[in-house]
Coordinates of C-alpha atoms in Angstrom, one line a residue:
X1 CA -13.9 7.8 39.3
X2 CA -16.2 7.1 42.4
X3 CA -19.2 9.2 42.2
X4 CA -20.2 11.0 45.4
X5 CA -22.9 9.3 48.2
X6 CA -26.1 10.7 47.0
X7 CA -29.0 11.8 49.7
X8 CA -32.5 9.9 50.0
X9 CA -33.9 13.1 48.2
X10 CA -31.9 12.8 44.9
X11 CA -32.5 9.1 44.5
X12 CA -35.9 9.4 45.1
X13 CA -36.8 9.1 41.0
X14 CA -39.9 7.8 39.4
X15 CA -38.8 4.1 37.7
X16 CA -40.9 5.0 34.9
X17 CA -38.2 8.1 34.2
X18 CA -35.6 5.9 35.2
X19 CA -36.3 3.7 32.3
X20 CA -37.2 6.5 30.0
X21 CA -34.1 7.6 30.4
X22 CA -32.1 4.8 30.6
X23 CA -33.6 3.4 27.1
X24 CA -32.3 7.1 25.6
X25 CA -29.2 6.5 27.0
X26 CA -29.1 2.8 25.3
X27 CA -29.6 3.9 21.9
X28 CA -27.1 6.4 21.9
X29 CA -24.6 4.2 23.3
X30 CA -25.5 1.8 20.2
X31 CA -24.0 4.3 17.6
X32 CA -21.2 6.1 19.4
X33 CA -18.4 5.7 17.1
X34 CA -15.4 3.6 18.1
X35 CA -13.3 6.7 17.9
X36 CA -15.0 7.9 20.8
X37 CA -15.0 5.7 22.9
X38 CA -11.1 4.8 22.4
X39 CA -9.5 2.3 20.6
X40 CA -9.1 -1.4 22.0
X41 CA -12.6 -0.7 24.0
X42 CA -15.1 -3.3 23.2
X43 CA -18.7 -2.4 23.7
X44 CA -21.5 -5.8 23.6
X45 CA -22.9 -3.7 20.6
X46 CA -19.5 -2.3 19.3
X47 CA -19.9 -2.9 15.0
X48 CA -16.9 -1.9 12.8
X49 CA -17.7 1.1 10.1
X50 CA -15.9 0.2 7.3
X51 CA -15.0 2.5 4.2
X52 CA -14.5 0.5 1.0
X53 CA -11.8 1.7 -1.9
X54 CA -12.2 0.1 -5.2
X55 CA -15.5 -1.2 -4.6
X56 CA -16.8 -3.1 -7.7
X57 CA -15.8 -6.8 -8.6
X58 CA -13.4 -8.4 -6.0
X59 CA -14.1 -4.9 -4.0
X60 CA -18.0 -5.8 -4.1
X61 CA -17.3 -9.0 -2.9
X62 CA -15.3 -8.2 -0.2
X63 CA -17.6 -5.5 1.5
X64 CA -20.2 -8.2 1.0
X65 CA -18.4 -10.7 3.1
X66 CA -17.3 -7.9 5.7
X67 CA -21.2 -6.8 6.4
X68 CA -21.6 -10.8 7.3
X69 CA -20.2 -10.1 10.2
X70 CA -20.6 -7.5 13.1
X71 CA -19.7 -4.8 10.2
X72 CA -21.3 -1.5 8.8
X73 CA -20.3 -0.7 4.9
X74 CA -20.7 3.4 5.7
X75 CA -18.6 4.7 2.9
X76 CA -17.7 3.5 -0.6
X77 CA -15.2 5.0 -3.1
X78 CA -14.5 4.2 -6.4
X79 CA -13.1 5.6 -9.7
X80 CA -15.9 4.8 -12.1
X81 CA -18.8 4.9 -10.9
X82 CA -20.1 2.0 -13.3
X83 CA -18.1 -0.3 -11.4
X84 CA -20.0 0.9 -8.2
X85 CA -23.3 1.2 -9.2
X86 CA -23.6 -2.3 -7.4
X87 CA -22.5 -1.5 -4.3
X88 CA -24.7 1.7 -4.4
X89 CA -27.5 -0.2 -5.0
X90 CA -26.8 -2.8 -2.2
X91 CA -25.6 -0.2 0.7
X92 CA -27.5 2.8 -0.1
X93 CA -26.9 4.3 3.1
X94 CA -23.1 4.5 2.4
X95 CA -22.2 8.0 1.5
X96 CA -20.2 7.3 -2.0
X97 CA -16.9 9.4 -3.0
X98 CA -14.5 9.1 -5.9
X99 CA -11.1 10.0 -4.3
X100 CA -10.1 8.2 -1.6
X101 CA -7.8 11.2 -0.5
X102 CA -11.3 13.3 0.1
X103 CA -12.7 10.8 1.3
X104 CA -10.0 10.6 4.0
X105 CA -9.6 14.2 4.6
X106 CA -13.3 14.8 5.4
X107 CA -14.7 11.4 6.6
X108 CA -12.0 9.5 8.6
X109 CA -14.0 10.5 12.4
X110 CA -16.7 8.5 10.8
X111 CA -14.9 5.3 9.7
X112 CA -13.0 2.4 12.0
X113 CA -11.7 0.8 9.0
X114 CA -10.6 0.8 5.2
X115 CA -10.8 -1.7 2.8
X116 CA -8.8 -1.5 -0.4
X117 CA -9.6 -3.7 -3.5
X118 CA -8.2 -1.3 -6.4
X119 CA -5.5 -2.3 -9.2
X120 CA -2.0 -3.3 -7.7
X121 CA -0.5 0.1 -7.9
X122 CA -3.0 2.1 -5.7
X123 CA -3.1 -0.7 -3.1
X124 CA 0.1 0.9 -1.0
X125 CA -0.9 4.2 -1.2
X126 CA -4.8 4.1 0.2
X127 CA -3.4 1.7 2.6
X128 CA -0.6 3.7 4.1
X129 CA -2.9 6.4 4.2
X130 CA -5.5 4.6 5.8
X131 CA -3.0 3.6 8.6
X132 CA -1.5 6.9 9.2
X133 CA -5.5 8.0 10.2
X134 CA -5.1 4.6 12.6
X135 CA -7.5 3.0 10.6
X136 CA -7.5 -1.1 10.4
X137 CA -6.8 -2.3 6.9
X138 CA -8.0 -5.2 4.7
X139 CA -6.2 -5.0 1.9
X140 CA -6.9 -7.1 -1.5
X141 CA -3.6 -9.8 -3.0
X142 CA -1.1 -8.8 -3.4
X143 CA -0.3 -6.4 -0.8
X144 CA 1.6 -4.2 -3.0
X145 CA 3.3 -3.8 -6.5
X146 CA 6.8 -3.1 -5.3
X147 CA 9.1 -4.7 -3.3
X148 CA 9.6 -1.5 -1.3
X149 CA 6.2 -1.0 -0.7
X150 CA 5.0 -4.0 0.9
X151 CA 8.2 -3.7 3.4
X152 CA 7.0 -0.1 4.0
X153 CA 3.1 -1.4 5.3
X154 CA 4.7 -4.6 7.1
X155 CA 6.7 -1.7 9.2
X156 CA 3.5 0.7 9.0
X157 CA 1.1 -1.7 10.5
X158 CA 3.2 -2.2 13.6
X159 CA 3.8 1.8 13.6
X160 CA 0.4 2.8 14.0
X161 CA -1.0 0.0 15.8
X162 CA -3.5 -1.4 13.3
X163 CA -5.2 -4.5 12.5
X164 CA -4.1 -5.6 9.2
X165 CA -5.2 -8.8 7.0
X166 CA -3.9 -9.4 3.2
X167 CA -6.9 -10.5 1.0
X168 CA -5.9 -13.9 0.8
X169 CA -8.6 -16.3 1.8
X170 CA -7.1 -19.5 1.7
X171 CA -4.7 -18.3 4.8
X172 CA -7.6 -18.8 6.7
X173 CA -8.7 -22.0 5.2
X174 CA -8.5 -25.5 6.9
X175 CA -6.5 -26.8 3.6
X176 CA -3.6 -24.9 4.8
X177 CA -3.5 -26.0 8.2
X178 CA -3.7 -29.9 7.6
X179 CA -0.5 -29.6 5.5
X180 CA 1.0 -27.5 8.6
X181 CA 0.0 -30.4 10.8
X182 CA 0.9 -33.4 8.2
X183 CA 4.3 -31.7 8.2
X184 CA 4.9 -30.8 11.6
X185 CA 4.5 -34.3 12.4
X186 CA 6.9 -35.5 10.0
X187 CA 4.9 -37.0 7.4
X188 CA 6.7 -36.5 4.5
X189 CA 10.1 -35.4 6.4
X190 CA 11.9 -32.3 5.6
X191 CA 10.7 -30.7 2.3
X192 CA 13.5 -29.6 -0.3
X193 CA 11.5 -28.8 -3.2
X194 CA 8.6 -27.0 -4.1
X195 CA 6.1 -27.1 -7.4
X196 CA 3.3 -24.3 -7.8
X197 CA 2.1 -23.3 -11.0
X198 CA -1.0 -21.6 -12.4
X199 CA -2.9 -21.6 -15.5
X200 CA -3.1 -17.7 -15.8
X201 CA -2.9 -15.2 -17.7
X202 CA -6.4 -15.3 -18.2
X203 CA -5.9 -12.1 -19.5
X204 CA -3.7 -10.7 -22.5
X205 CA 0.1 -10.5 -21.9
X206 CA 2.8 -10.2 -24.1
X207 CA 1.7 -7.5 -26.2
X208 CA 2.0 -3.9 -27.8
X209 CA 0.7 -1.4 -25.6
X210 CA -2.3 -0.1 -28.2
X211 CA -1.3 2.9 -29.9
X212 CA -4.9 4.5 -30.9
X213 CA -6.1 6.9 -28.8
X214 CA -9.9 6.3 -27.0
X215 CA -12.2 8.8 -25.4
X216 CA -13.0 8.2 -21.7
X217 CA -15.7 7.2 -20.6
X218 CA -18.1 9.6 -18.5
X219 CA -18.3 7.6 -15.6
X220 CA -14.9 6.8 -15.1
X221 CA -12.4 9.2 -13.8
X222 CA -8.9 8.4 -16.0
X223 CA -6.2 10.4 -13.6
X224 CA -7.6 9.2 -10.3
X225 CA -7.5 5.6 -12.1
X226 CA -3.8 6.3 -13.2
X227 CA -3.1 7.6 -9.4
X228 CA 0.8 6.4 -9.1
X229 CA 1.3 5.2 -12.6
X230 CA 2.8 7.3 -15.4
X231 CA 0.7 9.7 -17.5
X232 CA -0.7 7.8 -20.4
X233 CA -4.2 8.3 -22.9
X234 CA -6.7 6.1 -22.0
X235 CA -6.5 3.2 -24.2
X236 CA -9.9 0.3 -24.5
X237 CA -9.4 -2.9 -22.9
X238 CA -7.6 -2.2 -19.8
X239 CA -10.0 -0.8 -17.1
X240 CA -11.4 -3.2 -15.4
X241 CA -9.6 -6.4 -15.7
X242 CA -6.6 -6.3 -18.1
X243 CA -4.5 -4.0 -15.9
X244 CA -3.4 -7.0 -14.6
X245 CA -1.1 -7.9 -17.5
X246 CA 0.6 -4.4 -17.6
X247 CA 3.5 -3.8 -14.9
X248 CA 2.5 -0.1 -14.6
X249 CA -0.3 -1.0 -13.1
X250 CA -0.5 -4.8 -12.3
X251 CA 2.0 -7.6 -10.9
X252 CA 0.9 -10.8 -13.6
X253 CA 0.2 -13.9 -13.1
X254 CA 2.1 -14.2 -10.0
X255 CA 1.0 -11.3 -8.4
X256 CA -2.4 -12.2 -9.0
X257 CA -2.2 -15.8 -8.3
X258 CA 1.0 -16.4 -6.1
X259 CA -0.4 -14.9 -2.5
X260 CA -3.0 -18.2 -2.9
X261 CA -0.6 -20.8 -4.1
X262 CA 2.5 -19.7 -2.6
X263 CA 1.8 -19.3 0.3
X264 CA 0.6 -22.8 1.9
X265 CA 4.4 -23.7 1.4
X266 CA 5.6 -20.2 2.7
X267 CA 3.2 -21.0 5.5
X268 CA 3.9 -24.7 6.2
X269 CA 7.8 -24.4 5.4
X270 CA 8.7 -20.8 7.6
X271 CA 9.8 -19.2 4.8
X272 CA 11.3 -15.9 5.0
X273 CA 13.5 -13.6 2.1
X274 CA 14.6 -15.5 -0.7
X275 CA 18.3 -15.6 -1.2
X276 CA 18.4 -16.2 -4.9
X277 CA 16.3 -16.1 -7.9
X278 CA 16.3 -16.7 -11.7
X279 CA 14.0 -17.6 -14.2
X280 CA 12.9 -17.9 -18.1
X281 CA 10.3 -16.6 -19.6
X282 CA 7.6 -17.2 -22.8
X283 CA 8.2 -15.1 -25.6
X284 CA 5.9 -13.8 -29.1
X285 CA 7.9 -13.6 -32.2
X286 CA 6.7 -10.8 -34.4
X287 CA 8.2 -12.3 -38.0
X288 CA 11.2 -15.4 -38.6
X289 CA 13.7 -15.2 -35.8
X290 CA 12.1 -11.5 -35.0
X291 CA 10.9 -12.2 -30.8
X292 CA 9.0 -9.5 -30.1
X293 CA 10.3 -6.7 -27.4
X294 CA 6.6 -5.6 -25.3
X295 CA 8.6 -4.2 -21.8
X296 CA 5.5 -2.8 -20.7
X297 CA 4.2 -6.3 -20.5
X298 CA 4.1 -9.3 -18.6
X299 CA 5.1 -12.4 -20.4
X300 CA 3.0 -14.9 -21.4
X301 CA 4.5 -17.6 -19.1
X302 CA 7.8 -17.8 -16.8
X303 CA 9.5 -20.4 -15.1
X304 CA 11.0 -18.7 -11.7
X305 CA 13.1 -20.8 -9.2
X306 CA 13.9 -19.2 -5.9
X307 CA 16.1 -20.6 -3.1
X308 CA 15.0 -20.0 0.7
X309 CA 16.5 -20.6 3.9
X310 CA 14.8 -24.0 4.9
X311 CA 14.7 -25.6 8.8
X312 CA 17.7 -27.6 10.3
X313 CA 20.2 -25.0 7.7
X314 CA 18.7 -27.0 4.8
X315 CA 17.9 -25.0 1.3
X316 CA 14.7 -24.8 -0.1
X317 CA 14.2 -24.7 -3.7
X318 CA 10.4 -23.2 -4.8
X319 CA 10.0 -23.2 -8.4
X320 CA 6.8 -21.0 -10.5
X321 CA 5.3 -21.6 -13.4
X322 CA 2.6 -19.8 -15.2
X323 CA 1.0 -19.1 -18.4
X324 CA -0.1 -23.3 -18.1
X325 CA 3.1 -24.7 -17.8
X326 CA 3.2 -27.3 -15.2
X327 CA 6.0 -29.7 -13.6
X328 CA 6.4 -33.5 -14.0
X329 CA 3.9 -35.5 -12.4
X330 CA 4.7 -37.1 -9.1
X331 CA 5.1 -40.8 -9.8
X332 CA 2.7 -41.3 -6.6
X333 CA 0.1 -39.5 -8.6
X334 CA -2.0 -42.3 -10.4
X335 CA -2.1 -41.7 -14.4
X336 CA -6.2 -40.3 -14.3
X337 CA -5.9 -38.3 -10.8
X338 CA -5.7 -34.5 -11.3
X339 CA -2.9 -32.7 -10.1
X340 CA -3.5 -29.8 -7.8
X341 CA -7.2 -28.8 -9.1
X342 CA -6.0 -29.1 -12.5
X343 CA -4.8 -25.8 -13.5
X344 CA -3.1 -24.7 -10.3
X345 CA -1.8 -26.1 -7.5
X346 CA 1.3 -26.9 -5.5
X347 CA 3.4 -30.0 -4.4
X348 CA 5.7 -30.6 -1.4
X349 CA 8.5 -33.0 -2.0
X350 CA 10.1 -34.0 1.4
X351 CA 13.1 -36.6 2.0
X352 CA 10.2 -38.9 3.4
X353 CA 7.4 -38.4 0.9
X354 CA 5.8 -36.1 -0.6
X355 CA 2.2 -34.1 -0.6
X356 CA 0.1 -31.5 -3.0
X357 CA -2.8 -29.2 -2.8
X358 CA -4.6 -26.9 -4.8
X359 CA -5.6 -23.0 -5.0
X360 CA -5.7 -21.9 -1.5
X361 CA -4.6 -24.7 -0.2
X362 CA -7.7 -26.7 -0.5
X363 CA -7.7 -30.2 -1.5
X364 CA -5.0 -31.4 0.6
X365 CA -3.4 -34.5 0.0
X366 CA -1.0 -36.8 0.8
X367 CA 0.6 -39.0 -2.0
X368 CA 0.2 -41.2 -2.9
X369 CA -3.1 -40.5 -2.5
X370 CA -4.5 -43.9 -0.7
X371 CA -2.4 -42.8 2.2
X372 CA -4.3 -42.3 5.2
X373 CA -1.6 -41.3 8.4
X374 CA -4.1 -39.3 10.6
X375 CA -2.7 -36.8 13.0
X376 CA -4.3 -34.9 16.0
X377 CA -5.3 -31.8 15.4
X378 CA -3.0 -29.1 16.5
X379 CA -4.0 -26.2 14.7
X380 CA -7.1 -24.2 15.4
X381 CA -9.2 -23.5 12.7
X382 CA -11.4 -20.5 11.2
X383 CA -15.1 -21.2 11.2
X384 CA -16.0 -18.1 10.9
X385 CA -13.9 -17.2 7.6
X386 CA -11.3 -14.8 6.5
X387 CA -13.2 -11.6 6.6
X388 CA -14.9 -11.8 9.7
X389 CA -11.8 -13.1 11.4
X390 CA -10.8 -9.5 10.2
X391 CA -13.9 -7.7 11.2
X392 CA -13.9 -9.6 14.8
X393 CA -10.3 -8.7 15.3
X394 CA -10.1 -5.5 14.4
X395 CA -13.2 -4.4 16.7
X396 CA -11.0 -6.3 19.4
X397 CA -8.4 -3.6 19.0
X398 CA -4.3 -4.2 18.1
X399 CA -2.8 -6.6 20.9
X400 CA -5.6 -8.5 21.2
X401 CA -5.7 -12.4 21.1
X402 CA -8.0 -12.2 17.8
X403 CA -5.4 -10.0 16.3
X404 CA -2.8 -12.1 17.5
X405 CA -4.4 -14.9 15.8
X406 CA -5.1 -13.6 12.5
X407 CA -4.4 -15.5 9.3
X408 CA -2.5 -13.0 7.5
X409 CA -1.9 -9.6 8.4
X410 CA 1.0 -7.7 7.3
X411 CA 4.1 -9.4 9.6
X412 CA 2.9 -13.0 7.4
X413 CA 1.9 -10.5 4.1
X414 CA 4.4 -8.7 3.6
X415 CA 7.3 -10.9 3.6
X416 CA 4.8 -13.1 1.5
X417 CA 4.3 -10.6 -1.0
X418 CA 7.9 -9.7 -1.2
X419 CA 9.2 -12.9 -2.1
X420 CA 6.3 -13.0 -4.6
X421 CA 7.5 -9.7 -5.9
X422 CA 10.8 -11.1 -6.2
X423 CA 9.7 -13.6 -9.0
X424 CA 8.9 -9.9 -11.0
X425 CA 12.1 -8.5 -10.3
X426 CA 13.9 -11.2 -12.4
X427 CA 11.3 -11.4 -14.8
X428 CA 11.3 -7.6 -15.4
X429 CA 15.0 -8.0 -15.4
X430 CA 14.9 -9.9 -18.5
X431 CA 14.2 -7.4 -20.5
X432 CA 16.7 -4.5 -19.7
X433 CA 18.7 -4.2 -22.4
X434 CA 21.5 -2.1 -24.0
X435 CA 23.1 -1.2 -27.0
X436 CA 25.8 -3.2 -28.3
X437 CA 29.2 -0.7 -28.8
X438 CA 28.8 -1.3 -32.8
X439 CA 25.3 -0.4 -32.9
X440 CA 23.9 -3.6 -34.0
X441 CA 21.1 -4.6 -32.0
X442 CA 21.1 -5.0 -28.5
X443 CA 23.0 -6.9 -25.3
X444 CA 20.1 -8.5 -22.5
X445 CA 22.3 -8.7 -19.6
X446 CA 19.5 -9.5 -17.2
X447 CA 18.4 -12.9 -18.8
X448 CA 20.3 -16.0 -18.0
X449 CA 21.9 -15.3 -14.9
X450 CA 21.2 -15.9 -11.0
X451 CA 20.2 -12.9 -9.1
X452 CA 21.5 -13.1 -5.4
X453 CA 19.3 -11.1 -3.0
X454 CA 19.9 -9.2 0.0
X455 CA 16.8 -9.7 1.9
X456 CA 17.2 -7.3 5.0
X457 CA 18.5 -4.2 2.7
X458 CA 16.0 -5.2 -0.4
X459 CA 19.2 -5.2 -3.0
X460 CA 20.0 -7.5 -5.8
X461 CA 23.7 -7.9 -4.9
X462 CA 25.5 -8.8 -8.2
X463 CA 23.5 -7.1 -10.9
X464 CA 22.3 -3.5 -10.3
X465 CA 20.7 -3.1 -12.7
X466 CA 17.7 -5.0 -10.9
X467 CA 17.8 -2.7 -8.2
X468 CA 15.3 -0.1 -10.4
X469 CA 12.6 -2.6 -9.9
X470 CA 12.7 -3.1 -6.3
X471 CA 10.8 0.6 -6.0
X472 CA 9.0 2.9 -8.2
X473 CA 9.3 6.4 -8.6
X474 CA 5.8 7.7 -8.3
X475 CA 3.7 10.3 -10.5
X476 CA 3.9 13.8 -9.0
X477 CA 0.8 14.6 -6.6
X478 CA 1.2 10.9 -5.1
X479 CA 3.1 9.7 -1.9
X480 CA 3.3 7.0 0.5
X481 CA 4.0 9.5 2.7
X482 CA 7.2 7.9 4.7

């Protein structure tokens, strides 16, 4: 709006209260929240507030590398507060809580952002939350435990407008974008097959859930921990790390490792839903010829091969290996050069040649590995890194150039994550079973066969059975709220 022609009389104002005032006016324009002044307007002195969920080990780390940038760490929230004491101690300004859902109810005017590091099975639930409140998410790998839940943020994200990145910090790497640029010039021609492989578990797998009973501790809260997960007793061992080998609660080693290895080739090769996926997995034999049955555990080690859609109508075959089983050397690879970075990596074989990286796509390399072809740079890179791309993008507003230019948010995540999630679904198929018609022992009708997937409707087409896996039925009190 125009303001009115004033007279000589009411411009006729000292300076000196001119710049009184105009100093007051400064430094209350410095910490007007965002919410107040709209989304998608960008003040010179605009910072983003962010609350962080889950905010000891990775979730430490991550609300370090936010407060890099133009970034405020104003609320934290976390299930044992031994886990947080860390972050207390480093942003003792943020006002701490213990459930997220208060913390949303009573703070979200006084936040811009959320930041969700938690085990796999909260990750959907504080983010869907978080987005319903329009608040920008940065969400810790893998997006989601389920299948159904990562197609439910991908949607979300676009829904409310948000500015959304996955945790995975490689996507923003420059080892990821030569391979892009080595391929898009034809380097190694059109790729057919993929290698990735990891050496985790790092962490138990394979085994009895414990059967003796252990107190809590004081400082952690047990049924905000469980949040979506069945009812169980807390058992040692579990909180904080070995969650991870548990599908209640955690994805294994490929939801823990895939989002970093996995996706330079979904990147660099387009790939979308798989069409098709099957696998073998490591087993732990309790007595002669007695394997041992642990369902609530991931397996030691699997072998998963899925088949995408590739470019020019051409299939692409990605094969996973865990638990430290790797594939056959290239024969471009020299006998005492290490593949990938030793324990993981990932190799591209093309109908012209072939190349490999490792973890996050670093260490790229074209084999054999004296080859030098050089290609122009067509790709722009991150300087500034994966969180502050975040940070910078999400004080730009959604539909900005820096969100259009993000690394990973949820339209690259999600689909990600779901075809990661799909290397689950077969191995969690594995081990349905049912009783044979005599009652002797037991038929595995999962194992051995090909699973045929139906991308767009998230069904297993030819064994229903599957199906059960693709979403989970939550404990009562918890929604994602769609």
């Amino acid at each position: 709006m125009i303001p009115e022609k004033k007279n000589e009389g009411e411009n006729n104002v000292s300076r000196r209260s001119f710049l009184r005032n105009g100093a007051l006016a400064a430094a209350g324009f410095m910490i007007v929240p965002r919410h107040v002044l709209g989304r998608g307007y960008v003040a010179p002195s605009d910072r983003l507030r962010v609350a962080g969920i889950g905010v000891g080990g990775k979730g430490f780390s991550d609300i370090s590398e936010f407060a890099k940038g133009p970034a405020d760490i104003t609320f934290l929230c976390d299930v044992d507060t031994r886990r947080a004491a860390e972050a207390v101690r480093k942003f003792p300004k943020a006002k701490f809580y213990t459930d997220f859902r208060e913390m949303f109810d009573k703070e979200h005017k006084n936040f811009d952002a959320v930041s969700v590091s938690t085990p796999d099975h909260t990750h959907a639930v504080a983010a869907m939350g978080a987005m319903q409140l329009k608040k920008d998410v940065y969400v810790q790998k893998p997006l989601t435990h389920d299948i159904y839940e990562a197609r439910m943020l991908t949607q979300g994200a676009n829904k409310y407008q948000v500015v959304s990145q996955m945790g995975n910090q490689g996507s923003s790497g420059d080892g990821v974008r030569q391979l892009m640029e080595w391929y898009n010039a034809g380097l190694i021609g059109d790729v057919h097959t993929v290698y990735c492989w990891t050496d985790r578990p790092v962490w138990p797998q394979g085994v009895p859930w414990p059967t003796t009973r252990q107190d809590v501790p004081k400082e952690l809260n047990w049924d905000l921990w469980l949040g979506t997960a069945p009812k169980k007793d807390y058992v040692d061992n579990l909180v904080p790390f070995n969650w991870r080998g548990w599908w209640d609660y955690g994805t294994g080693a490929i939801g823990d490792m895939g989002c970093h290895i996995i996706e330079p080739p979904f990147r660099v090769l387009g790939l979308g839903y798989p069409t098709s996926v099957e696998c073998s997995v490591g087993s732990v034999y309790v007595g002669e010829f007695n394997r041992g049955y642990f369902p609530e555990s991931c397996p030691p080690s699997s072998h998963v091969i899925m088949k995408f859609p590739g470019k020019n109508g051409k299939e692409v075959t990605l094969h996973w290996m865990d638990g430290g089983i790797q594939p056959e050397r290239p024969e471009e690879l020299g006998p005492n050069e290490v593949m990938g970075d030793g324990g993981n990596g990932a190799i591209f074989i093309g109908d012209k040649g072939k190349m490999m990286c490792g973890t996050y796509g670093m260490y790229p390399k074209l084999l054999p590995t004296t080859r030098t072809d050089s290609v122009p740079q067509t790709i722009a890179r991150v300087p500034e890194g994966h969180y502050v791309q975040w940070v910078n993008a999400a004080i730009a507003g959604y539909g900005s150039k820096q969100q259009k230019a993000l690394s990973s948010p949820f339209d690259i995540a999600g689909p990600l994550t779901e075809s990661i999630l799909m290397a689950n679904l077969a191995i969690r198929s594995f081990d349905i079973r049912k009783a044979k018609a005599n009652g002797k022992g037991f038929d595995y009708p999962g194992r051995y066969i090909k699973l045929l997937w139906d991308g767009a409707n998230m069904k297993i087409t030819n064994f229903d059975e599957a199906n059960q896996f693709v979403k989970r039925t939550y404990r009562d009190g918890w929604s994602l709220g769609v």
